[in-house]
Coordinates of C-alpha atoms in Angstrom, one line a residue:
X1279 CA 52.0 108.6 117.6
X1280 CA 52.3 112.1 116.2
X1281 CA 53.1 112.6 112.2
X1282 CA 56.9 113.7 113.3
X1283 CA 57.7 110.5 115.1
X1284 CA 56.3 108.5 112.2
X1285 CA 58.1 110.3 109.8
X1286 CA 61.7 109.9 111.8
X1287 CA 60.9 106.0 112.0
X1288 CA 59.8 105.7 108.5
X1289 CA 63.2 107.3 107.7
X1290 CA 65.3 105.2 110.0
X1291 CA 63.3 102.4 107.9
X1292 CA 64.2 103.3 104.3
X1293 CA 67.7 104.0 105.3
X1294 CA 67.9 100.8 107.0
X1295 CA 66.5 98.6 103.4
X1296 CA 69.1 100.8 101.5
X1297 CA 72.1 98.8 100.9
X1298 CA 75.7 100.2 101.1
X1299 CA 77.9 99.7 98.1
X1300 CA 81.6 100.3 98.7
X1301 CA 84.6 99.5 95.9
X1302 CA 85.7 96.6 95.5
X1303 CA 89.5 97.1 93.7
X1304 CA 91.8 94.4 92.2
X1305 CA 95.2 95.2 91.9
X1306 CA 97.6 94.4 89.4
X1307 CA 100.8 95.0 88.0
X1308 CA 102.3 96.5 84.8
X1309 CA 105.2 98.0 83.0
X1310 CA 107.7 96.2 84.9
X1311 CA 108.3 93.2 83.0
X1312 CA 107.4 90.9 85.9
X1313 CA 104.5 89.9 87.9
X1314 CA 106.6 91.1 91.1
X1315 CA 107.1 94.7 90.4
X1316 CA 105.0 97.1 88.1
X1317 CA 103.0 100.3 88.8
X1318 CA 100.0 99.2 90.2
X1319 CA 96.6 99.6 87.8
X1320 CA 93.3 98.9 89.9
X1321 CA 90.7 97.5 88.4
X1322 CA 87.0 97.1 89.5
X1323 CA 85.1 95.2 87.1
X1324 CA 85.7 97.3 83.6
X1325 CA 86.7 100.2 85.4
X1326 CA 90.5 100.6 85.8
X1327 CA 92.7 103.5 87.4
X1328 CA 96.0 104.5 89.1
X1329 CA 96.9 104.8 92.7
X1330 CA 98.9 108.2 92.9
X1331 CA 102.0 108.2 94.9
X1332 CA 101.1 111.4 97.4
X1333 CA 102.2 109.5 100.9
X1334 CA 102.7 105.9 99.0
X1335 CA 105.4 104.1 101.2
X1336 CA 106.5 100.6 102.4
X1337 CA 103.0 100.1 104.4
X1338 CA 100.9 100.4 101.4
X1339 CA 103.4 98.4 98.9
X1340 CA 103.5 95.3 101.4
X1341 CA 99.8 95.2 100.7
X1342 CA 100.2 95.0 97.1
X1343 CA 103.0 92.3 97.4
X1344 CA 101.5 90.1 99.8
X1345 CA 98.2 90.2 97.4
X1346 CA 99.8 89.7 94.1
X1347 CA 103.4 88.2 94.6
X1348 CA 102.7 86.5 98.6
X1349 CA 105.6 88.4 99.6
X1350 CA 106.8 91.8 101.2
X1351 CA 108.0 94.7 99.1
X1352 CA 111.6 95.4 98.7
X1353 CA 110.9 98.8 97.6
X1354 CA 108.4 101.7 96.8
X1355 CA 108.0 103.2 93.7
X1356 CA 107.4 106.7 92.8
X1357 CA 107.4 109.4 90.2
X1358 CA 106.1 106.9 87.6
X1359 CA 109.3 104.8 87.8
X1360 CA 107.6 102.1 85.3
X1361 CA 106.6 105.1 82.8
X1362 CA 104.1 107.4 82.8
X1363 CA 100.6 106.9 81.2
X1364 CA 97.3 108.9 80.7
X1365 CA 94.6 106.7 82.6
X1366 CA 93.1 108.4 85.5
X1367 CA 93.6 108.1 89.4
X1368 CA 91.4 106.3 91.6
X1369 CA 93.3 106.6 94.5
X1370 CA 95.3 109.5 96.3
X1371 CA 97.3 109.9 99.9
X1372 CA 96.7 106.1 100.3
X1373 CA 96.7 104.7 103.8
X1374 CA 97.3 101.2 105.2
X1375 CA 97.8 99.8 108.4
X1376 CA 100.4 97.3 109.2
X1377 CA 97.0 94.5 109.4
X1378 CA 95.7 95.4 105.9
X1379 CA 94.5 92.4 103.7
X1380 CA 94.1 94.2 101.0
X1381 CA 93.9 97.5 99.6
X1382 CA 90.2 98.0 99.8
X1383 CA 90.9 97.6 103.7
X1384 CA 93.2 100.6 103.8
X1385 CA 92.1 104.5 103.6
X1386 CA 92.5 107.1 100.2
X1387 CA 91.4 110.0 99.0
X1388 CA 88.9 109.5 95.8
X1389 CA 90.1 112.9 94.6
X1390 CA 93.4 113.5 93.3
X1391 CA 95.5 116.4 92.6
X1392 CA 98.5 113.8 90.6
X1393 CA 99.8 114.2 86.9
X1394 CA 101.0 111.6 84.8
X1395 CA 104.3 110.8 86.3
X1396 CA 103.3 110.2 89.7
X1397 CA 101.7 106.6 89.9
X1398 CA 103.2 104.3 92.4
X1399 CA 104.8 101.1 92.5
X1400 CA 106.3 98.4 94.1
X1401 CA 109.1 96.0 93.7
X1402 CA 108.6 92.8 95.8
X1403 CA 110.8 90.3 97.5
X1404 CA 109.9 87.3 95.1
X1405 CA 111.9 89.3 92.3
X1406 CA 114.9 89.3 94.2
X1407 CA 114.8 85.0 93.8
X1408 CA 114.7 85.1 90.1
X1409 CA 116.4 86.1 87.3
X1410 CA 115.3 90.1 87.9
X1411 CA 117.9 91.4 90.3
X1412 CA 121.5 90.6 91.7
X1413 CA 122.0 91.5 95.0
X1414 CA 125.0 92.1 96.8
X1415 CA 126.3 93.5 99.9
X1416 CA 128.7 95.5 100.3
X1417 CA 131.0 97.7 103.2
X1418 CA 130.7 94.4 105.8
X1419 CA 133.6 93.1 108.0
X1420 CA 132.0 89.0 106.7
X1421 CA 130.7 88.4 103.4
X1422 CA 127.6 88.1 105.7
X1423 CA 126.9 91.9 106.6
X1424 CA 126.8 95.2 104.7
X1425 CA 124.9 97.2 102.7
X1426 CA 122.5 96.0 100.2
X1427 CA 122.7 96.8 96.6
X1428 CA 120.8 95.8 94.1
X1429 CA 121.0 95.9 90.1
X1430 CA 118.3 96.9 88.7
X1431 CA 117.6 98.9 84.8
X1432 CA 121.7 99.0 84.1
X1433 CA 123.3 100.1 87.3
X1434 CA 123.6 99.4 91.1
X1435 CA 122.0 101.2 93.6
X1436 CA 121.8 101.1 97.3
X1437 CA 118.9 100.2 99.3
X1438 CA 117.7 102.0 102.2
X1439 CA 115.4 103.2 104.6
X1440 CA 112.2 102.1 104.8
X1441 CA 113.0 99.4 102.0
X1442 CA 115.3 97.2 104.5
X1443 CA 112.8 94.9 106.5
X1444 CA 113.2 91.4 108.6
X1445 CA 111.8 90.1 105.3
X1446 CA 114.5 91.8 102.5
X1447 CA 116.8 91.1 105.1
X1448 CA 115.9 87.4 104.9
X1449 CA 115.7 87.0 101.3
X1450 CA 119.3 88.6 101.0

């Protein structure tokens, strides 16, 4: 076999015995006085970080919620709703598909271009059952229909968009 050949296979070889080592990232929650809503804070063994909320929408939260909470997400949080802090980003412009399992599954940019007050957050549907929210609805012709508000850090607010799902909708 000529040297080129051998060389190419001995290549193909070592990259083969090589192994591939991917993150592996635990999320949790924190500054929102519950276990079902917080900013989110990854960890990976003693590393921790942020997930920045460049293109962070109901797709990505529902990951969180069904992980942490076993429920969907009520609503996204951005712009640091939960407060701000100083601990770096791990993740930016995070992606997930509708049949993620987790957020290792999804797609994100390792670099970031975020500041302190954009980390992103959820709020989950298995706040609305406790003591953390009222909900109401309002507007309907039945006590039955209408549109959602919720109470939440001293006043109502509506609900809309991307927050209403077949699951809000259900635990409403």
């Amino acid at each position: 076999m000529p040297a080129s050949v051998v060389s190419v296979f001995s290549a193909i070889a070592l990259l083969s015995i090589v192994p591939t080592v991917s993150a592996a990232f635990t999320p949790v929650l924190y500054g929102g006085g519950a276990n079902c809503q917080g900013q989110v804070l990854l960890t990976e063994g003693s590393s921790y970080g942020n997930i920045c909320d460049d293109s962070w929408g109901l797709s990505e939260a529902n990951v969180i919620c069904r992980d942490l909470a076993g429920s969907e997400a009520v609503a996204t949080t951005t712009q640091s709703q939960f407060g701000a802090n100083d601990i770096d980003f791990l993740m930016d412009d995070v992606s997930c598909s509708s049949g993620a399992s987790s957020i290792n599954s999804c797609s994100w940019e390792g670099r970031d271009n975020c500041g302190s007050s954009e980390i992103a957050g959820v709020i989950c549907t298995s706040c609305l059952s406790g003591s953390n929210y009222e909900v109401r609805l309002v507007g309907g012709d039945t006590p039955c229909e209408g549109q959602v508000m919720v109470y939440y850090n001293g006043g109502w607010g509506y609900m809309y968009g991307s927050a209403i799902s077949s699951s809000v909708a259900d635990a409403v």
